[in-house]
Amino acid sequence: MGFGAALLILVSMLVSVNVFAVDKVVYGDDSRVDVVDSNNREFVRLSIATAARIDHSVIRIDGDRAFLQGSALVERGYCADDRFSLQIGAADCSGFLVGEDLLVTAGHCMNSKLDCTDFSWVFDYKADHNGKVDFVMVANIYNCAEVIEQKLDPITKEDYALIRLDRKVSDRYPLEYRKTGQIENFESLVIIGHPSGLPTKIADNANVRTNDNEFYFVANLDSFGGNSGSAVFNARTGVVEGVLVRGEDDYNYDRYNACYRINTCRDDGCRGEDVTRITRIQALQASNI
């Protein structure tokens, strides 16, 4: 490959990495599946409350349908033989419904006024059996009306935001979330969100690894940039335990193939993925929001 082509791939990847803000990774086998391919009905039910944050500029509305513009991962310099490389990634953060018009995401996804005004929150951004998203319904596109609470603390590492949507969501139920106490050590987990900005993915076969910090716990979740703000569920109870916020580098550069390849760690290897405890969101404890 010539220098110019290699430079183009590098620039493309740098832009892509900046969008996703905080890295993640695969632990053990890659457990991610599209919603349509999941054989767990409970996880599919939980996925309905997942939303993707998508820039207004890539949403083209035509009647009651909206078409999302974007490029496939392989077109952005990711390795073609990695999973989901042909899928288009339009999202840059994830979120989940916790009230009729309330949504939780990562604090670093809502770190400025523009993060509220320039992006939409889209439900049902999920692939079909062919791995494609032909369109989403305009009725499933919401905007941020107000940031109720946001925190991005460099000391405690708390990283969360609670926002109010521009209207109530009437066609799906909010998720149940932990209100007191904390998850048990080594409890099984599942994460649902938008890794690398892709259509909704469900990834289970994960566990709590470290549980001694009052602000967050560490887990071996298969997650990537774009998963920031994803709900992390107790796989046994279906209750939201926290918000995925940061983790290990998610891609390594493959010099031989001149592309970026998924970083894979042992289940007990690498740094783990940090999950802000849902109980840290003070406004969720209030009865008047």
Coordinates of C-alpha atoms in Angstrom, one line a residue:
M1 CA 0.0 0.0 0.0
G2 CA 1.3 3.5 -0.9
F3 CA 2.0 6.1 1.7
G4 CA -1.0 8.2 0.6
A5 CA -3.4 5.4 1.0
A6 CA -2.0 4.4 4.4
L7 CA -2.2 8.1 5.5
L8 CA -5.9 8.3 4.4
I9 CA -6.8 5.2 6.5
L10 CA -5.0 6.6 9.5
V11 CA -6.8 10.0 9.2
S12 CA -10.1 8.2 8.8
M13 CA -9.5 6.2 11.9
L14 CA -8.4 9.2 14.0
V15 CA -11.7 11.0 13.1
S16 CA -13.6 7.8 14.0
V17 CA -11.8 7.4 17.3
N18 CA -12.4 11.0 18.4
V19 CA -16.1 10.6 17.8
F20 CA -16.4 7.6 20.3
A21 CA -14.3 9.3 23.0
V22 CA -13.7 6.3 25.3
D23 CA -12.3 2.9 24.3
K24 CA -13.7 -0.6 25.0
V25 CA -12.8 -4.1 24.0
V26 CA -13.8 -7.8 23.6
Y27 CA -13.1 -10.3 26.4
G28 CA -12.8 -14.0 25.5
D29 CA -15.2 -14.8 22.7
D30 CA -17.1 -12.0 21.1
S31 CA -20.6 -12.3 22.5
R32 CA -22.2 -9.4 20.5
V33 CA -25.3 -10.3 18.5
D34 CA -27.8 -8.3 16.6
V35 CA -31.2 -8.1 18.3
V36 CA -32.8 -10.2 15.5
D37 CA -30.3 -13.0 16.1
S38 CA -30.7 -13.2 19.9
N39 CA -32.3 -16.3 21.3
N40 CA -32.9 -14.7 24.7
R41 CA -36.4 -13.2 24.8
E42 CA -35.8 -11.3 27.9
F43 CA -32.7 -9.5 26.5
V44 CA -34.7 -8.7 23.3
R45 CA -37.4 -7.2 25.5
L46 CA -34.9 -5.1 27.3
S47 CA -33.3 -3.9 24.1
I48 CA -36.5 -2.0 23.1
A49 CA -35.6 0.7 25.6
T50 CA -32.2 1.3 24.1
A51 CA -31.6 4.5 22.1
A52 CA -28.8 5.6 19.8
R53 CA -27.4 9.2 19.8
I54 CA -27.2 10.3 16.2
D55 CA -26.1 13.6 14.7
H56 CA -28.9 15.5 13.1
S57 CA -26.7 15.9 10.0
V58 CA -26.8 12.2 9.1
I59 CA -30.6 11.9 9.4
R60 CA -32.6 12.3 6.2
I61 CA -36.4 12.4 6.7
D62 CA -38.7 11.3 4.0
G63 CA -42.3 11.2 5.1
D64 CA -42.7 9.0 8.1
R65 CA -39.4 7.3 7.5
A66 CA -35.8 8.5 8.3
F67 CA -32.7 7.2 6.4
L68 CA -29.4 7.3 8.3
Q69 CA -26.3 8.2 6.3
G70 CA -22.9 6.7 7.3
S71 CA -20.1 4.5 6.3
A72 CA -19.4 0.8 7.0
L73 CA -16.6 0.0 9.4
V74 CA -14.5 -1.5 6.7
E75 CA -14.7 1.9 4.8
R76 CA -13.3 3.6 7.8
G77 CA -10.2 1.5 8.0
Y78 CA -11.3 -1.4 10.2
C79 CA -10.4 -5.0 9.1
A80 CA -12.8 -6.6 6.7
D81 CA -12.6 -10.0 8.4
D82 CA -13.7 -8.7 11.8
R83 CA -17.3 -9.1 12.7
F84 CA -19.9 -6.5 11.6
S85 CA -17.3 -4.8 9.4
L86 CA -19.9 -4.3 6.6
Q87 CA -22.5 -2.7 8.9
I88 CA -22.9 1.1 8.9
G89 CA -22.3 2.9 12.1
A90 CA -24.4 6.1 12.5
A91 CA -24.4 6.4 16.3
D92 CA -21.8 7.8 18.6
C93 CA -23.3 7.1 22.0
S94 CA -25.9 4.9 23.6
G95 CA -28.7 5.6 26.1
F96 CA -31.7 4.0 27.7
L97 CA -35.2 4.9 28.8
V98 CA -35.8 5.1 32.6
G99 CA -39.0 7.2 32.6
E100 CA -41.8 8.2 30.2
D101 CA -39.5 11.0 28.9
L102 CA -36.3 10.4 30.8
L103 CA -33.1 8.9 29.3
V104 CA -29.8 8.0 30.9
T105 CA -26.4 8.1 29.1
A106 CA -22.8 8.7 29.9
G107 CA -21.7 12.1 31.2
H108 CA -19.1 12.5 28.5
C109 CA -21.8 12.1 25.9
M110 CA -23.6 15.2 27.2
N111 CA -20.6 17.4 28.1
S112 CA -21.7 20.6 26.3
K113 CA -24.8 22.4 25.2
L114 CA -24.3 21.2 21.6
D115 CA -24.5 17.6 22.8
C116 CA -28.2 18.3 23.6
T117 CA -29.1 20.5 20.6
D118 CA -27.2 18.9 17.7
F119 CA -28.1 15.2 18.2
S120 CA -31.3 13.1 18.2
W121 CA -32.0 10.0 20.3
V122 CA -33.3 7.1 18.0
F123 CA -35.1 4.0 19.2
D124 CA -35.2 0.8 17.1
Y125 CA -31.9 1.5 15.4
K126 CA -31.4 -2.2 14.8
A127 CA -30.3 -4.5 11.9
D128 CA -32.4 -7.0 10.0
H129 CA -31.4 -10.6 9.2
N130 CA -29.1 -9.2 6.5
G131 CA -27.3 -6.9 8.9
K132 CA -28.9 -3.8 7.3
V133 CA -30.9 -0.9 8.6
D134 CA -33.1 0.3 5.7
F135 CA -34.7 3.1 7.7
V136 CA -36.1 4.0 11.1
M137 CA -39.5 5.5 11.8
V138 CA -39.6 9.2 12.4
A139 CA -41.9 8.5 15.3
N140 CA -39.0 6.8 17.0
I141 CA -36.7 9.9 16.8
Y142 CA -36.6 12.1 19.9
N143 CA -34.6 15.2 20.8
C144 CA -32.9 16.3 24.0
A145 CA -35.1 19.0 25.7
E146 CA -33.2 19.4 29.0
V147 CA -30.2 18.0 30.8
I148 CA -31.5 17.3 34.3
E149 CA -28.2 16.1 35.8
Q150 CA -24.8 15.5 34.4
K151 CA -21.5 14.6 36.0
L152 CA -18.0 13.9 34.6
D153 CA -15.7 13.9 37.7
P154 CA -12.0 13.4 37.1
I155 CA -11.5 12.5 40.8
T156 CA -14.3 10.0 41.5
K157 CA -14.6 9.0 37.8
E158 CA -18.4 9.4 38.0
D159 CA -19.6 9.7 34.4
Y160 CA -23.4 9.9 33.8
A161 CA -26.2 12.1 32.5
L162 CA -29.9 12.2 32.9
I163 CA -31.8 14.0 30.2
R164 CA -35.4 14.8 29.4
L165 CA -36.7 14.1 25.9
D166 CA -38.8 16.5 23.9
R167 CA -41.9 14.3 24.4
K168 CA -43.1 11.2 26.3
V169 CA -42.3 7.8 24.8
S170 CA -45.6 5.9 24.7
D171 CA -44.8 2.8 22.7
R172 CA -42.3 1.1 25.1
Y173 CA -41.7 0.7 28.8
P174 CA -38.9 2.3 30.8
L175 CA -36.3 0.0 32.3
E176 CA -36.2 -1.1 35.9
Y177 CA -33.0 0.1 37.7
R178 CA -31.3 -0.5 41.0
K179 CA -32.3 2.1 43.6
T180 CA -30.3 1.0 46.7
G181 CA -27.4 -1.2 47.5
Q182 CA -25.0 -2.6 44.9
I183 CA -24.6 -5.6 42.7
E184 CA -23.1 -8.8 44.1
N185 CA -19.5 -9.8 43.4
F186 CA -19.0 -11.9 40.2
E187 CA -22.7 -11.4 39.2
S188 CA -23.4 -12.1 35.5
L189 CA -24.0 -9.2 33.2
V190 CA -25.4 -8.2 29.8
I191 CA -24.8 -4.9 28.0
I192 CA -27.1 -3.6 25.3
G193 CA -26.1 -0.6 23.1
H194 CA -24.3 0.6 20.0
P195 CA -20.7 -0.6 19.8
S196 CA -18.7 1.4 17.3
G197 CA -21.9 3.2 16.5
L198 CA -23.5 0.1 15.0
P199 CA -27.1 -1.0 15.2
T200 CA -28.2 -2.3 18.6
K201 CA -26.1 -5.2 19.9
I202 CA -26.7 -7.5 22.8
A203 CA -23.6 -8.9 24.6
D204 CA -23.8 -11.3 27.5
N205 CA -21.4 -13.8 29.1
A206 CA -19.9 -11.1 31.2
N207 CA -19.3 -10.8 35.0
V208 CA -18.4 -8.3 37.6
R209 CA -14.7 -8.4 38.1
T210 CA -14.0 -5.7 40.7
N211 CA -16.7 -4.3 43.0
D212 CA -15.0 -2.3 45.8
N213 CA -15.4 1.2 44.4
E214 CA -18.5 3.2 45.6
F215 CA -18.8 5.0 42.3
Y216 CA -18.3 2.3 39.7
F217 CA -17.6 -1.4 39.2
V218 CA -15.4 -3.1 36.7
A219 CA -16.6 -5.9 34.4
N220 CA -15.4 -8.0 31.4
L221 CA -18.1 -6.6 29.0
D222 CA -17.6 -6.9 25.2
S223 CA -18.0 -3.2 24.5
F224 CA -16.6 -0.5 22.2
G225 CA -16.7 3.2 21.6
G226 CA -20.3 4.0 20.9
N227 CA -21.3 1.8 23.8
S228 CA -20.7 4.7 26.1
G229 CA -24.0 5.3 27.9
S230 CA -25.2 1.7 27.4
A231 CA -27.3 0.1 30.1
V232 CA -25.5 -2.7 31.9
F233 CA -28.0 -5.2 33.3
N234 CA -27.9 -7.9 35.9
A235 CA -28.4 -10.8 33.5
R236 CA -30.2 -12.8 36.2
T237 CA -32.8 -10.1 37.2
G238 CA -33.0 -7.8 34.2
V239 CA -32.4 -4.8 36.4
V240 CA -30.1 -2.0 35.2
E241 CA -27.0 -1.9 37.4
G242 CA -25.1 0.8 35.7
V243 CA -23.9 2.8 32.8
L244 CA -21.0 1.8 30.6
V245 CA -18.5 4.6 30.5
R246 CA -14.8 3.6 29.7
G247 CA -12.4 0.7 29.3
E248 CA -9.5 -0.9 27.4
D249 CA -8.4 0.1 24.0
D250 CA -10.9 -1.5 21.6
Y251 CA -8.8 -1.7 18.4
N252 CA -5.1 -2.4 17.6
Y253 CA -3.4 -1.5 14.3
D254 CA -2.7 -4.6 12.2
R255 CA 0.4 -3.5 10.2
Y256 CA 0.4 -6.6 7.9
N257 CA -3.2 -5.9 6.7
A258 CA -3.0 -2.1 7.2
C259 CA -6.3 -2.0 9.1
Y260 CA -7.6 -1.7 12.7
R261 CA -8.4 -5.0 14.3
I262 CA -10.6 -5.8 17.4
N263 CA -8.5 -6.0 20.6
T264 CA -9.2 -9.3 22.3
C265 CA -8.4 -10.0 25.9
R266 CA -8.8 -13.0 28.2
D267 CA -11.9 -12.9 30.4
D268 CA -9.7 -12.1 33.3
G269 CA -7.2 -10.0 31.3
C270 CA -6.6 -6.3 30.5
R271 CA -8.0 -3.5 32.6
G272 CA -11.7 -4.3 32.4
E273 CA -14.6 -2.0 31.5
D274 CA -15.9 0.6 34.0
V275 CA -19.6 0.9 34.8
T276 CA -20.9 3.9 36.7
R277 CA -23.4 2.7 39.3
I278 CA -26.9 3.7 38.5
T279 CA -27.5 4.6 42.2
R280 CA -25.0 7.5 41.8
I281 CA -27.6 9.4 39.7
Q282 CA -29.1 11.6 42.4
A283 CA -32.1 12.9 40.3
L284 CA -33.3 9.3 39.8
Q285 CA -33.9 9.0 43.5
A286 CA -36.2 12.0 43.4
S287 CA -39.9 11.6 43.1
N288 CA -40.7 14.8 41.2
I289 CA -38.7 14.4 38.0

